[in-house]
Short mmCIF file of C-alpha atoms in Angstrom, two decimals:
data_model
loop_
_atom_site.label_atom_id
_atom_site.label_comp_id
_atom_site.label_asym_id
_atom_site.label_seq_id
_atom_site.Cartn_x
_atom_site.Cartn_y
_atom_site.Cartn_z
CA MET A 115 -0.01 0.29 -0.03
CA LYS A 116 1.24 3.26 -0.92
CA GLN A 117 2.14 6.13 1.69
CA LYS A 118 -0.43 8.67 1.01
CA VAL A 119 0.99 12.49 0.90
CA SER A 120 -0.93 15.92 1.29
CA LEU A 121 1.34 18.19 -0.78
CA VAL A 122 1.39 22.03 -0.03
CA LEU A 123 3.14 24.12 -2.66
CA SER A 124 4.58 27.74 -2.17
CA GLY A 125 4.54 30.48 -4.46
CA GLY A 126 7.72 31.96 -5.82
CA GLY A 127 7.27 32.84 -9.46
CA ALA A 128 9.50 30.90 -11.78
CA ARG A 129 11.05 29.25 -8.86
CA GLY A 130 7.73 27.20 -8.48
CA ILE A 131 8.63 25.34 -11.72
CA ALA A 132 10.52 23.13 -9.47
CA HIS A 133 7.27 21.82 -7.96
CA ILE A 134 7.19 19.63 -11.31
CA GLY A 135 10.29 18.02 -10.27
CA VAL A 136 9.24 17.47 -6.57
CA ILE A 137 5.92 15.83 -7.80
CA GLU A 138 7.84 13.87 -10.45
CA GLU A 139 10.39 12.40 -7.67
CA LEU A 140 7.46 11.61 -5.14
CA GLU A 141 5.49 9.62 -7.61
CA LYS A 142 8.96 7.76 -8.76
CA MET A 143 9.48 6.95 -5.19
CA GLY A 144 5.91 5.56 -4.96
CA PHE A 145 4.08 8.34 -2.89
CA GLU A 146 0.33 8.69 -3.54
CA ILE A 147 -0.52 12.22 -3.56
CA ILE A 148 -4.13 12.42 -2.41
CA CYS A 149 -4.24 16.23 -1.82
CA VAL A 150 -2.35 19.16 -3.23
CA THR A 151 -2.96 23.01 -1.65
CA GLY A 152 -1.00 25.63 -3.31
CA THR A 153 -0.34 29.42 -3.59
CA SER A 154 0.57 31.46 -6.59
CA MET A 155 2.84 29.30 -8.96
CA GLY A 156 2.13 26.27 -6.42
CA ALA A 157 -1.52 26.83 -7.17
CA LEU A 158 -0.83 26.54 -10.87
CA VAL A 159 1.50 23.64 -10.76
CA GLY A 160 -1.01 21.88 -8.44
CA GLY A 161 -3.75 22.63 -10.43
CA VAL A 162 -2.20 21.09 -13.59
CA TYR A 163 -1.36 17.96 -11.73
CA ALA A 164 -4.79 17.62 -10.39
CA LEU A 165 -5.87 17.76 -13.85
CA GLY A 166 -3.76 14.94 -14.79
CA LYS A 167 -1.80 17.08 -17.34
CA MET A 168 1.63 17.59 -15.82
CA LYS A 169 3.40 15.80 -18.34
CA GLU A 170 1.98 17.90 -21.23
CA PHE A 171 2.60 21.16 -19.24
CA SER A 172 6.12 20.13 -18.48
CA GLU A 173 6.96 19.37 -21.99
CA TRP A 174 5.35 22.86 -22.98
CA LEU A 175 7.22 24.49 -20.51
CA ILE A 176 10.59 23.17 -21.41
CA THR A 177 10.17 24.74 -24.96
CA LEU A 178 9.84 28.11 -23.59
CA ASP A 179 12.93 30.31 -24.58
CA LYS A 180 13.18 33.85 -23.60
CA LYS A 181 11.62 35.08 -26.71
CA LYS A 182 8.40 32.67 -26.29
CA VAL A 183 8.20 33.98 -22.67
CA PHE A 184 8.15 37.57 -23.74
CA SER A 185 5.58 36.74 -26.34
CA LEU A 186 3.03 35.39 -23.68
CA VAL A 187 3.39 38.70 -21.78
CA ASP A 188 0.18 41.23 -22.63
CA PHE A 189 1.41 44.40 -21.06
CA THR A 190 -1.00 46.83 -20.00
CA LEU A 191 -0.97 50.43 -18.64
CA SER A 192 -3.63 49.78 -15.91
CA SER A 193 -2.96 51.51 -12.67
CA GLN A 194 -3.38 48.20 -11.07
CA GLY A 195 -0.83 46.20 -12.87
CA LEU A 196 1.51 45.68 -15.71
CA ILE A 197 0.34 42.39 -17.13
CA LYS A 198 -3.24 41.11 -17.71
CA GLY A 199 -2.24 37.56 -17.93
CA ASP A 200 -4.99 36.71 -20.64
CA LYS A 201 -2.30 35.42 -23.18
CA VAL A 202 -0.74 32.81 -21.24
CA PHE A 203 -3.96 31.29 -19.81
CA ASN A 204 -5.52 31.23 -23.16
CA THR A 205 -2.40 29.43 -24.39
CA MET A 206 -2.58 27.17 -21.74
CA LYS A 207 -6.24 26.51 -22.29
CA LEU A 208 -5.31 25.06 -25.78
CA LEU A 209 -3.33 22.34 -24.01
CA ILE A 210 -5.14 21.85 -20.82
CA ARG A 211 -8.81 21.83 -20.40
CA ASP A 212 -10.65 23.68 -17.51
CA GLU A 213 -12.68 21.78 -15.13
CA ASN A 214 -14.39 22.48 -11.73
CA ILE A 215 -12.35 21.75 -8.89
CA GLU A 216 -15.17 19.61 -7.18
CA ASN A 217 -14.84 17.34 -10.32
CA LEU A 218 -11.13 16.52 -10.03
CA LYS A 219 -9.66 13.01 -8.92
CA ILE A 220 -7.70 14.47 -6.22
CA ASP A 221 -8.59 17.30 -3.63
CA TYR A 222 -7.17 20.63 -4.60
CA ALA A 223 -7.13 24.06 -3.18
CA ALA A 224 -5.95 27.45 -4.47
CA VAL A 225 -5.33 30.45 -1.95
CA ALA A 226 -6.01 34.09 -2.85
CA THR A 227 -5.90 37.43 -0.97
CA ASP A 228 -8.90 39.50 -0.90
CA LEU A 229 -7.47 43.04 -0.46
CA ILE A 230 -11.15 44.59 -0.04
CA ASN A 231 -12.34 42.57 2.59
CA ARG A 232 -8.55 41.66 4.14
CA LYS A 233 -8.70 38.01 4.16
CA GLU A 234 -7.75 34.69 2.76
CA VAL A 235 -9.91 33.10 -0.13
CA VAL A 236 -9.77 29.25 -0.56
CA PHE A 237 -10.94 27.98 -4.01
CA ARG A 238 -12.44 24.34 -3.31
CA LYS A 239 -14.95 24.57 -6.03
CA GLY A 240 -15.57 26.20 -9.47
CA SER A 241 -13.34 26.83 -12.24
CA ILE A 242 -9.70 25.74 -11.65
CA TYR A 243 -8.56 28.54 -14.11
CA ASP A 244 -10.30 31.14 -12.26
CA ALA A 245 -9.02 29.95 -8.88
CA ILE A 246 -5.42 29.69 -10.42
CA ARG A 247 -5.92 33.36 -12.11
CA ALA A 248 -6.71 34.75 -8.78
CA SER A 249 -4.05 32.88 -6.90
CA ILE A 250 -1.22 34.21 -9.23
CA ALA A 251 -2.10 37.88 -9.24
CA ILE A 252 1.16 39.16 -7.78
CA PRO A 253 0.30 42.65 -6.62
CA THR A 254 1.78 45.44 -8.87
CA LEU A 255 2.56 42.96 -11.75
CA PHE A 256 -0.50 40.83 -12.63
CA THR A 257 -4.07 43.00 -12.78
CA PRO A 258 -6.24 41.73 -9.64
CA VAL A 259 -9.45 39.63 -10.14
CA LYS A 260 -12.63 41.24 -9.25
CA ARG A 261 -15.12 38.54 -7.48
CA ASP A 262 -18.51 39.63 -6.03
CA ASN A 263 -17.63 42.35 -3.58
CA GLY A 264 -13.94 41.54 -3.27
CA LEU A 265 -10.47 42.22 -5.25
CA LEU A 266 -8.43 39.29 -5.44
CA VAL A 267 -4.42 39.01 -5.38
CA ASP A 268 -1.58 36.61 -4.90
CA GLY A 269 -2.32 34.31 -2.08
CA GLY A 270 1.23 34.79 -0.85
CA VAL A 271 0.31 38.18 0.41
CA LEU A 272 -0.97 36.43 3.47
CA ASN A 273 -0.04 32.83 3.19
CA ASN A 274 2.66 31.85 0.82
CA ILE A 275 2.88 27.97 2.43
CA PRO A 276 -0.67 27.49 3.10
CA ILE A 277 -0.40 24.40 5.51
CA SER A 278 -3.31 25.48 7.41
CA HIS A 279 -5.70 24.71 4.38
CA ALA A 280 -4.12 21.40 3.76
CA LYS A 281 -6.82 18.46 3.91
CA ARG A 282 -5.55 15.36 5.75
CA VAL A 283 -6.44 11.89 5.99
CA PRO A 284 -5.42 9.13 8.51
CA GLU A 285 -1.77 8.18 8.50
CA ASP A 286 -0.80 10.59 5.70
CA ILE A 287 2.29 12.79 5.81
CA LEU A 288 2.28 16.47 5.06
CA ILE A 289 4.94 17.45 2.71
CA ALA A 290 5.48 21.13 2.09
CA VAL A 291 7.57 22.76 -0.70
CA ASN A 292 9.37 26.27 -0.22
CA VAL A 293 10.73 27.69 -3.26
CA ASN A 294 11.71 30.89 -1.47
CA ALA A 295 14.29 29.19 1.34
CA ALA A 296 17.52 30.65 2.30
CA VAL A 297 19.47 27.59 1.51
CA PRO A 298 22.55 27.04 -1.00
CA VAL A 299 21.69 26.90 -4.68
CA ILE A 300 21.80 23.25 -6.19
CA GLN A 301 24.13 24.00 -9.10
CA LYS A 302 23.42 22.43 -12.60
CA LYS A 303 25.52 22.66 -15.37
CA LYS A 304 24.67 25.27 -18.24
CA SER A 305 25.18 25.59 -21.92
CA LYS A 306 26.38 29.25 -22.29
CA THR A 307 26.63 30.25 -25.78
CA GLU A 308 22.88 30.09 -26.92
CA ASN A 309 21.79 31.24 -23.42
CA GLU A 310 24.07 34.49 -23.57
CA LYS A 311 22.29 35.54 -27.11
CA GLN A 312 19.07 35.01 -25.89
CA ASP A 313 19.82 36.96 -22.87
CA THR A 314 20.81 39.83 -24.91
CA ALA A 315 17.51 39.72 -27.10
CA TYR A 316 15.42 39.31 -24.05
CA GLN A 317 16.85 42.18 -21.95
CA ASN A 318 16.71 44.23 -24.91
CA LYS A 319 12.84 43.70 -25.23
CA ILE A 320 12.23 44.35 -21.56
CA THR A 321 14.69 47.75 -21.55
CA GLU A 322 12.36 48.74 -24.88
CA PHE A 323 9.16 48.18 -23.16
CA TYR A 324 10.27 50.27 -20.00
CA HIS A 325 11.36 53.20 -22.19
CA GLN A 326 7.87 53.38 -23.68
CA LEU A 327 6.50 53.14 -20.38
CA TRP A 328 8.12 56.19 -18.84
CA LYS A 329 9.56 57.90 -21.91
CA ASN A 330 7.45 61.09 -20.27
CA ASN A 331 8.73 60.68 -16.82
CA PRO A 332 11.37 63.26 -15.40
CA LEU A 333 12.95 60.38 -13.51
CA ASP A 334 15.69 58.39 -15.50
CA HIS A 335 14.95 54.91 -16.78
CA GLU A 336 17.60 53.16 -14.73
CA GLU A 337 16.15 54.57 -11.48
CA LYS A 338 12.59 53.35 -12.46
CA LEU A 339 14.01 49.80 -13.09
CA GLY A 340 15.40 49.82 -9.85
CA TYR A 341 12.21 50.82 -8.38
CA PHE A 342 10.46 47.66 -9.67
CA ASP A 343 13.39 45.65 -8.59
CA LEU A 344 12.78 46.96 -5.12
CA ILE A 345 9.07 46.16 -5.22
CA SER A 346 9.77 42.45 -6.21
CA LYS A 347 12.35 42.08 -3.55
CA THR A 348 10.35 43.49 -0.78
CA ILE A 349 7.17 41.39 -1.73
CA ASN A 350 9.63 38.14 -1.63
CA LEU A 351 10.77 38.97 1.69
CA MET A 352 7.36 39.82 3.02
CA THR A 353 5.90 36.68 1.97
CA ASN A 354 8.83 34.45 3.07
CA GLN A 355 8.76 35.87 6.65
CA ILE A 356 4.95 35.28 6.84
CA ALA A 357 5.72 31.74 5.37
CA LEU A 358 8.25 31.10 8.11
CA MET A 359 5.74 32.22 10.86
CA GLU A 360 3.12 30.05 9.45
CA MET A 361 5.34 26.86 9.44
CA GLU A 362 6.24 27.57 13.00
CA LYS A 363 2.28 27.21 13.81
CA ASN A 364 1.80 24.34 11.46
CA SER A 365 4.94 22.49 11.14
CA PRO A 366 5.24 20.01 7.91
CA ASP A 367 6.24 16.45 8.42
CA ILE A 368 8.88 16.98 5.62
CA LEU A 369 9.95 20.22 4.06
CA ILE A 370 11.54 20.35 0.62
CA ASN A 371 13.42 23.70 0.41
CA ILE A 372 14.44 25.24 -2.98
CA SER A 373 16.80 28.09 -2.83
CA HIS A 374 15.16 31.52 -3.52
CA ASP A 375 18.55 32.00 -5.58
CA SER A 376 17.69 29.34 -7.72
CA CYS A 377 16.69 31.86 -10.29
CA ASN A 378 15.00 35.34 -10.87
CA THR A 379 11.29 35.63 -10.29
CA TYR A 380 10.40 35.70 -14.11
CA ASP A 381 12.79 33.33 -15.32
CA PHE A 382 10.49 30.68 -16.66
CA TYR A 383 12.62 29.78 -19.68
CA LYS A 384 14.69 27.78 -17.25
CA ALA A 385 12.21 25.16 -16.70
CA ALA A 386 14.32 22.16 -17.60
CA GLU A 387 17.16 23.51 -14.93
CA LEU A 388 14.34 24.19 -12.18
CA ILE A 389 12.53 20.74 -12.72
CA GLU A 390 15.80 19.11 -12.02
CA ILE A 391 16.54 21.28 -9.11
CA GLY A 392 13.33 20.21 -7.72
CA LYS A 393 14.03 16.37 -7.99
CA ILE A 394 17.33 16.69 -6.14
CA ALA A 395 15.97 18.59 -3.34
CA THR A 396 13.27 15.88 -3.21
CA GLN A 397 15.67 13.10 -2.77
CA GLN A 398 17.74 15.03 -0.13
CA ALA A 399 14.71 15.83 1.85
CA MET A 400 13.30 12.47 1.69
CA GLU A 401 16.51 10.89 2.49
CA ALA A 402 16.92 12.86 5.59
CA LYS A 403 13.39 11.99 6.88
CA LYS A 404 13.32 8.40 5.43
CA ASP A 405 12.23 7.03 9.06
CA LEU A 406 8.98 8.70 8.72
CA TRP A 407 7.87 6.81 5.51
CA LYS A 408 9.98 3.69 5.28
#
């Protein structure tokens, strides 16, 4: 009989791709994941897994280079965010069907934050795409989601590792994955030549966008880029500190840590590398805690 696992996946931008490697490795080890609860990127990867489409999603992510990632970004000049998010979700719908959460084969929950009512919102029914879109709405980056009398943004604002919302069954083990951990990076070998060419093209496109966005602003562009970098780092620090406090109250049986320095928040073109990092981190964490499940 397989050991049952309730899995909790944190947010963390592109680092959340490592969740794919975690899940693949847990299944390879013979575990049965009976519940997945996620915030932001954790909600996305967990949702795709609950839909039974992890293989297709993983293969698609691995094909993304920097040019393709940039083509999926639909910039907007909205005062509530820089990106609408419609392009990437419409593309995903061509690969993966939408479905109501209550009809999935395993228990699934996605966590968002309601700014108006100042509370967490946990999606356990309704469209899984609607749940994921709300959970990944990073403040200042993705436009928020309007819902009834609320305004929903990234669940990490209040709970980036939503252990408190994980469903449990007798004799299961609770495994949490933190992709913002203050641990050393698992180093992987890279091919430099093509990556360096892509880096230049990608950075040129990003720089051009910011030039257009603030061409009439008296402040120089370099300062503005630093400003948004500051916002990103501030949000990451805030969500991680809240997550650490959450784990003090609700400790997982096993914690799998992925370094916050594994990649930048928006490095979605590093999928293959991040999936491998997730696998290695899982092997290390499970070996350290093997008395719990062997």
